[in-house]
Structures are given as C-alpha cells and as structure tokens.
Amino acid sequence: MKLLKLLLVFGLIGLFCKTVDAGENVETTEQVSFSVVKIWQSYHRQACPCTCPVEDAPWAKGVEGHYNGVKGATDKFCGKAKDIGDVAVRSLGEFIEKLIYFTDSNSTIVTTSSTGILNSLSKCINLNRSGMNIIVEFNKVYLSIVDDFVNVAKSLTDYIGDELICSFTDAIRALGREFSNYMNAFLKSCRLFGCRKKIDYECVLKRLQTLMNIVALINETLLNKCEKATQQVHESVMVFDMLYCYMAITVQGVYSCALDVLNERDIVVSQTVKSSTLSFEYALVQVTEAICSVTLPLGDSIKELLTAFVNITMALNSTLKSIFGLVGSVGLTVGDITKNLLKGVTTTSTVTQERTNILKGVVRN
C-alpha cells in the first residue's frame, strides 16, 4: 500500500509537470533566448544598469551556449523523448539561474563552488542540431566535467573531512565512467549497427541512485546527529546536493537524446528503463525545486533543502526497489559521517532508525 501511495504521489507530480510543460510550450517560440546578463539583473534590480559583473565572467557565453543549444535541439524531439527532454532542459535552466544567484552569496564556499560549476558547464558548447549531436559533443567533455566536480568537492575537505570527500568523489567518478561507457557504446552501436545493438542504461541509473543515497545519508546525518556542526559544514553538504543535481540532469537529458534517436529508427526501449527513468525524472523535478528554494542570506533554507533531499531519496528508493531490487553499498555508516562532520565533537542525538534503514537498506549488497 505504501508503494502504491508513493507511485500515486509521483504520478500526480508528473501530471502536474506535464501540464505545466504544455502551458509553457505554447510560448516557447516567442521567448527570448537564455541570457546570463538578464538573469543577473533580475536579482540586482537596484544595480546601475551600466554595470554587470557577470557580463565579463569567463563562463557567461559558454553557459548561454550550453543552455540555448540543448533547448534548440530538444524542441525538435517528438513524443516521449520531447517530454523527458523538456523536463531536463527546464531543470537545467532553473539550476543555472540559481547558480548565477549564488555567485553573489556572502558565503565563500557557495560562491566559489557555484562559480566552479558554471566554469565547468561552459565547456559544453555545440550542443545543438539533434539528439545524436548532443551525445557526440557532450561525450567529448563529460569526463572533464566529472574531474571539475571532483575538484569542487575536494575544496570542501577542511569542512567535511577526507573520508566523506572520498566516498562522494568515488561515487561521482563511478557514475562518470559508467555514463561515459554508455555514450561511447551507444555511438558505436549507431555507427556500426544502426543503433540496434542493445546498450544497458540500467547500470547508469543504478550508479546515479548510489550517488544520491550517499548524499542523502550525509544530509540525514547532518540534520539529526550533528547539532553542533558549523554553517560552513551545512553549506558544504549543500554543494554536494548541487553537484548531484547537475549529474541527474545530464543522465535524464542524454536519455531523452538517445530515446529520440531510437524512436526515429522504431527501436523499442525496455519497460524497466522507461519506468525507472520516469521515477528519476519526478525526483529530479523535486530536487531542482528544493535547490531553487534556497535563498540568501543562507540559513534555515539550507536545512529545508537537506530535509527535502532526504525525503525525495527515500521515496525514489521505495519506488525503484520493486524495479531494480537492491543496488550497491554506499560504503558509509552514520558513525563515519558524524565523525567527519563534527571532527571529534560528540552529540547524544540519534538518527531516526526507520529513515536510516530506508536509506541504507536499499543500497546494501
């Protein structure tokens, strides 16, 4: 019964998203292309109109090209590929807007991390024309982006410890390798076999789920067992949520591109992949919304994000358990996380056992 309720909740969210999409698509052709300057100015209405620091930022034009390219390509998709692509592109746009908002934060951690992510995204150029072209061009820079994200995470070592950084970076590299292998195999299949050789996408989704569980377990532990953790620790864990968000956007976005290519050739996608990607899509919408709800000055809104991320992860785990079964271990315990987040400071509060079991139970071997 619980699973049915979760599926119903996800279904209602999906119906709402599709309804919103339908309303937005009517105006797509009339909307002005994505503009970094206009986004920055929308957050700084009192600033002098002749002064815009982000206009000369090294990432500005690249980020604009990244978004406008994928938006132009996915607008040409049809059927389910377009539905999934639209959600991924909308999430990308909202995520980039929030990163631009965070570049003016009074937190060095958030400002530096957001700028680092934007610099990385600016590498993703020439993502236009078609779904196949997006996969070809994105595959060229994807592992470089993963390396950039690892460096962003490592810059937080002083605040959340080596062990948590290693667990996160190992998981993001594992996802990066799996996803890169998928894109290479897909392109090879299309070049040699007309895209008819089956390429497993479930492995990519399982890696993404493992990454999400690691981040959620860190979030949950910080909320419930680390009352004395500093603001810098909270901000650092929020950066983990942000890094996960972009990885989830890319997984959904490339899937929509591959689906569009397969649809053109009348190749059927497995029901398992269809069902699981739909669940990840609904989770992505919620995670993006939670990140976008964080406001400056940073404070309680970070805790609200961490709580939302945990709840979204638990719901996704419950849904995917009936599809995937159990996936690989996160390799972390609550005690390990607490020690890293507090660096020797002890606290008597405990993590709610049921919530911890859900997070850890669905990822054990």
JSON list of C-alpha atoms in Angstrom, two decimals, residues 37-147:
[
{"chain": "A", "resi": 37, "resn": "VAL", "atom": "CA", "xyz": [23.06, 39.14, -18.03]},
{"chain": "A", "resi": 38, "resn": "LYS", "atom": "CA", "xyz": [19.28, 39.36, -17.78]},
{"chain": "A", "resi": 39, "resn": "ILE", "atom": "CA", "xyz": [19.21, 36.68, -15.09]},
{"chain": "A", "resi": 40, "resn": "TRP", "atom": "CA", "xyz": [21.82, 38.54, -13.03]},
{"chain": "A", "resi": 41, "resn": "GLN", "atom": "CA", "xyz": [19.98, 41.84, -13.48]},
{"chain": "A", "resi": 42, "resn": "SER", "atom": "CA", "xyz": [16.73, 40.23, -12.32]},
{"chain": "A", "resi": 43, "resn": "TYR", "atom": "CA", "xyz": [18.42, 39.55, -8.96]},
{"chain": "A", "resi": 44, "resn": "HIS", "atom": "CA", "xyz": [20.01, 43.03, -8.78]},
{"chain": "A", "resi": 45, "resn": "ARG", "atom": "CA", "xyz": [17.31, 45.43, -9.87]},
{"chain": "A", "resi": 46, "resn": "GLN", "atom": "CA", "xyz": [18.83, 48.26, -7.85]},
{"chain": "A", "resi": 47, "resn": "ALA", "atom": "CA", "xyz": [22.24, 47.97, -9.51]},
{"chain": "A", "resi": 48, "resn": "CYS", "atom": "CA", "xyz": [23.38, 50.52, -12.06]},
{"chain": "A", "resi": 49, "resn": "PRO", "atom": "CA", "xyz": [22.14, 49.33, -15.50]},
{"chain": "A", "resi": 50, "resn": "CYS", "atom": "CA", "xyz": [25.56, 50.01, -17.00]},
{"chain": "A", "resi": 51, "resn": "THR", "atom": "CA", "xyz": [27.29, 47.71, -14.51]},
{"chain": "A", "resi": 52, "resn": "CYS", "atom": "CA", "xyz": [27.01, 43.92, -14.72]},
{"chain": "A", "resi": 53, "resn": "PRO", "atom": "CA", "xyz": [29.96, 41.92, -13.29]},
{"chain": "A", "resi": 54, "resn": "VAL", "atom": "CA", "xyz": [28.87, 38.59, -14.80]},
{"chain": "A", "resi": 55, "resn": "GLU", "atom": "CA", "xyz": [28.86, 40.04, -18.32]},
{"chain": "A", "resi": 56, "resn": "ASP", "atom": "CA", "xyz": [32.63, 39.60, -18.46]},
{"chain": "A", "resi": 57, "resn": "ALA", "atom": "CA", "xyz": [32.70, 36.35, -16.47]},
{"chain": "A", "resi": 58, "resn": "PRO", "atom": "CA", "xyz": [34.68, 33.67, -18.35]},
{"chain": "A", "resi": 59, "resn": "TRP", "atom": "CA", "xyz": [31.77, 31.23, -18.10]},
{"chain": "A", "resi": 60, "resn": "ALA", "atom": "CA", "xyz": [28.95, 33.55, -19.27]},
{"chain": "A", "resi": 61, "resn": "LYS", "atom": "CA", "xyz": [28.90, 32.93, -23.03]},
{"chain": "A", "resi": 62, "resn": "GLY", "atom": "CA", "xyz": [29.67, 29.23, -22.66]},
{"chain": "A", "resi": 63, "resn": "VAL", "atom": "CA", "xyz": [26.80, 28.70, -20.22]},
{"chain": "A", "resi": 64, "resn": "GLU", "atom": "CA", "xyz": [24.41, 30.58, -22.52]},
{"chain": "A", "resi": 65, "resn": "GLY", "atom": "CA", "xyz": [25.53, 28.41, -25.42]},
{"chain": "A", "resi": 66, "resn": "HIS", "atom": "CA", "xyz": [25.13, 25.28, -23.32]},
{"chain": "A", "resi": 67, "resn": "TYR", "atom": "CA", "xyz": [21.52, 26.01, -22.45]},
{"chain": "A", "resi": 68, "resn": "ASN", "atom": "CA", "xyz": [20.43, 27.50, -25.77]},
{"chain": "A", "resi": 69, "resn": "GLY", "atom": "CA", "xyz": [22.00, 24.62, -27.68]},
{"chain": "A", "resi": 70, "resn": "VAL", "atom": "CA", "xyz": [20.20, 21.86, -25.82]},
{"chain": "A", "resi": 71, "resn": "LYS", "atom": "CA", "xyz": [16.96, 23.85, -25.77]},
{"chain": "A", "resi": 72, "resn": "GLY", "atom": "CA", "xyz": [17.06, 24.29, -29.54]},
{"chain": "A", "resi": 73, "resn": "ALA", "atom": "CA", "xyz": [17.79, 20.62, -30.13]},
{"chain": "A", "resi": 74, "resn": "THR", "atom": "CA", "xyz": [15.19, 19.18, -27.74]},
{"chain": "A", "resi": 75, "resn": "ASP", "atom": "CA", "xyz": [12.49, 21.44, -29.17]},
{"chain": "A", "resi": 76, "resn": "LYS", "atom": "CA", "xyz": [12.76, 19.27, -32.29]},
{"chain": "A", "resi": 77, "resn": "PHE", "atom": "CA", "xyz": [12.21, 16.00, -30.40]},
{"chain": "A", "resi": 78, "resn": "CYS", "atom": "CA", "xyz": [8.94, 14.11, -30.66]},
{"chain": "A", "resi": 79, "resn": "GLY", "atom": "CA", "xyz": [6.77, 12.04, -28.34]},
{"chain": "A", "resi": 80, "resn": "LYS", "atom": "CA", "xyz": [8.15, 10.78, -25.04]},
{"chain": "A", "resi": 81, "resn": "ALA", "atom": "CA", "xyz": [11.67, 11.93, -25.91]},
{"chain": "A", "resi": 82, "resn": "LYS", "atom": "CA", "xyz": [10.42, 15.51, -26.06]},
{"chain": "A", "resi": 83, "resn": "ASP", "atom": "CA", "xyz": [8.53, 15.16, -22.76]},
{"chain": "A", "resi": 84, "resn": "ILE", "atom": "CA", "xyz": [11.66, 13.93, -20.98]},
{"chain": "A", "resi": 85, "resn": "GLY", "atom": "CA", "xyz": [13.90, 16.42, -22.78]},
{"chain": "A", "resi": 86, "resn": "ASP", "atom": "CA", "xyz": [11.66, 19.34, -21.83]},
{"chain": "A", "resi": 87, "resn": "VAL", "atom": "CA", "xyz": [11.84, 18.43, -18.14]},
{"chain": "A", "resi": 88, "resn": "ALA", "atom": "CA", "xyz": [15.63, 18.07, -18.28]},
{"chain": "A", "resi": 89, "resn": "VAL", "atom": "CA", "xyz": [16.04, 21.41, -20.09]},
{"chain": "A", "resi": 90, "resn": "ARG", "atom": "CA", "xyz": [13.70, 23.21, -17.71]},
{"chain": "A", "resi": 91, "resn": "SER", "atom": "CA", "xyz": [15.61, 21.77, -14.74]},
{"chain": "A", "resi": 92, "resn": "LEU", "atom": "CA", "xyz": [18.89, 22.85, -16.35]},
{"chain": "A", "resi": 93, "resn": "GLY", "atom": "CA", "xyz": [17.64, 26.41, -16.84]},
{"chain": "A", "resi": 94, "resn": "GLU", "atom": "CA", "xyz": [16.40, 26.69, -13.26]},
{"chain": "A", "resi": 95, "resn": "PHE", "atom": "CA", "xyz": [19.62, 25.17, -11.92]},
{"chain": "A", "resi": 96, "resn": "ILE", "atom": "CA", "xyz": [21.83, 27.58, -13.89]},
{"chain": "A", "resi": 97, "resn": "GLU", "atom": "CA", "xyz": [19.73, 30.56, -12.75]},
{"chain": "A", "resi": 98, "resn": "LYS", "atom": "CA", "xyz": [20.26, 29.50, -9.13]},
{"chain": "A", "resi": 99, "resn": "LEU", "atom": "CA", "xyz": [24.00, 29.12, -9.66]},
{"chain": "A", "resi": 100, "resn": "ILE", "atom": "CA", "xyz": [24.13, 32.67, -11.03]},
{"chain": "A", "resi": 101, "resn": "TYR", "atom": "CA", "xyz": [22.14, 33.82, -7.98]},
{"chain": "A", "resi": 102, "resn": "PHE", "atom": "CA", "xyz": [24.66, 32.08, -5.68]},
{"chain": "A", "resi": 103, "resn": "THR", "atom": "CA", "xyz": [27.67, 33.77, -7.31]},
{"chain": "A", "resi": 104, "resn": "ASP", "atom": "CA", "xyz": [26.74, 36.87, -5.28]},
{"chain": "A", "resi": 105, "resn": "SER", "atom": "CA", "xyz": [26.46, 35.00, -2.00]},
{"chain": "A", "resi": 106, "resn": "ASN", "atom": "CA", "xyz": [28.21, 36.21, 1.15]},
{"chain": "A", "resi": 107, "resn": "SER", "atom": "CA", "xyz": [29.47, 32.64, 1.60]},
{"chain": "A", "resi": 108, "resn": "THR", "atom": "CA", "xyz": [32.88, 31.92, 0.11]},
{"chain": "A", "resi": 109, "resn": "ILE", "atom": "CA", "xyz": [32.02, 28.20, -0.08]},
{"chain": "A", "resi": 110, "resn": "VAL", "atom": "CA", "xyz": [28.79, 28.70, -2.03]},
{"chain": "A", "resi": 111, "resn": "THR", "atom": "CA", "xyz": [30.12, 31.47, -4.29]},
{"chain": "A", "resi": 112, "resn": "THR", "atom": "CA", "xyz": [33.32, 29.60, -5.16]},
{"chain": "A", "resi": 113, "resn": "SER", "atom": "CA", "xyz": [31.54, 26.29, -5.71]},
{"chain": "A", "resi": 114, "resn": "SER", "atom": "CA", "xyz": [28.80, 27.83, -7.85]},
{"chain": "A", "resi": 115, "resn": "THR", "atom": "CA", "xyz": [31.38, 29.64, -9.97]},
{"chain": "A", "resi": 116, "resn": "GLY", "atom": "CA", "xyz": [33.35, 26.43, -10.35]},
{"chain": "A", "resi": 117, "resn": "ILE", "atom": "CA", "xyz": [30.26, 24.56, -11.57]},
{"chain": "A", "resi": 118, "resn": "LEU", "atom": "CA", "xyz": [29.43, 27.35, -14.03]},
{"chain": "A", "resi": 119, "resn": "ASN", "atom": "CA", "xyz": [33.00, 27.30, -15.37]},
{"chain": "A", "resi": 120, "resn": "SER", "atom": "CA", "xyz": [32.63, 23.57, -15.92]},
{"chain": "A", "resi": 121, "resn": "LEU", "atom": "CA", "xyz": [29.26, 23.89, -17.66]},
{"chain": "A", "resi": 122, "resn": "SER", "atom": "CA", "xyz": [30.68, 26.49, -20.01]},
{"chain": "A", "resi": 123, "resn": "LYS", "atom": "CA", "xyz": [32.73, 23.74, -21.66]},
{"chain": "A", "resi": 124, "resn": "CYS", "atom": "CA", "xyz": [29.54, 22.17, -23.05]},
{"chain": "A", "resi": 125, "resn": "ILE", "atom": "CA", "xyz": [29.31, 24.00, -26.35]},
{"chain": "A", "resi": 126, "resn": "ASN", "atom": "CA", "xyz": [27.98, 22.93, -29.77]},
{"chain": "A", "resi": 127, "resn": "LEU", "atom": "CA", "xyz": [25.14, 21.00, -28.09]},
{"chain": "A", "resi": 128, "resn": "ASN", "atom": "CA", "xyz": [22.64, 21.74, -30.82]},
{"chain": "A", "resi": 129, "resn": "ARG", "atom": "CA", "xyz": [21.05, 20.44, -34.02]},
{"chain": "A", "resi": 130, "resn": "SER", "atom": "CA", "xyz": [19.95, 16.99, -32.82]},
{"chain": "A", "resi": 131, "resn": "GLY", "atom": "CA", "xyz": [19.92, 14.44, -30.02]},
{"chain": "A", "resi": 132, "resn": "MET", "atom": "CA", "xyz": [22.73, 12.49, -31.67]},
{"chain": "A", "resi": 133, "resn": "ASN", "atom": "CA", "xyz": [24.88, 15.62, -31.93]},
{"chain": "A", "resi": 134, "resn": "ILE", "atom": "CA", "xyz": [24.32, 16.40, -28.25]},
{"chain": "A", "resi": 135, "resn": "ILE", "atom": "CA", "xyz": [25.57, 12.94, -27.28]},
{"chain": "A", "resi": 136, "resn": "VAL", "atom": "CA", "xyz": [28.61, 13.22, -29.59]},
{"chain": "A", "resi": 137, "resn": "GLU", "atom": "CA", "xyz": [29.64, 16.67, -28.30]},
{"chain": "A", "resi": 138, "resn": "PHE", "atom": "CA", "xyz": [28.73, 16.15, -24.65]},
{"chain": "A", "resi": 139, "resn": "ASN", "atom": "CA", "xyz": [30.68, 12.89, -24.56]},
{"chain": "A", "resi": 140, "resn": "LYS", "atom": "CA", "xyz": [33.82, 14.83, -25.55]},
{"chain": "A", "resi": 141, "resn": "VAL", "atom": "CA", "xyz": [33.75, 16.95, -22.38]},
{"chain": "A", "resi": 142, "resn": "TYR", "atom": "CA", "xyz": [31.82, 14.84, -19.89]},
{"chain": "A", "resi": 143, "resn": "LEU", "atom": "CA", "xyz": [34.76, 13.22, -18.08]},
{"chain": "A", "resi": 144, "resn": "SER", "atom": "CA", "xyz": [36.42, 16.63, -17.85]},
{"chain": "A", "resi": 145, "resn": "ILE", "atom": "CA", "xyz": [33.27, 17.91, -16.12]},
{"chain": "A", "resi": 146, "resn": "VAL", "atom": "CA", "xyz": [33.42, 14.98, -13.70]},
{"chain": "A", "resi": 147, "resn": "ASP", "atom": "CA", "xyz": [37.04, 15.91, -12.91]}
]
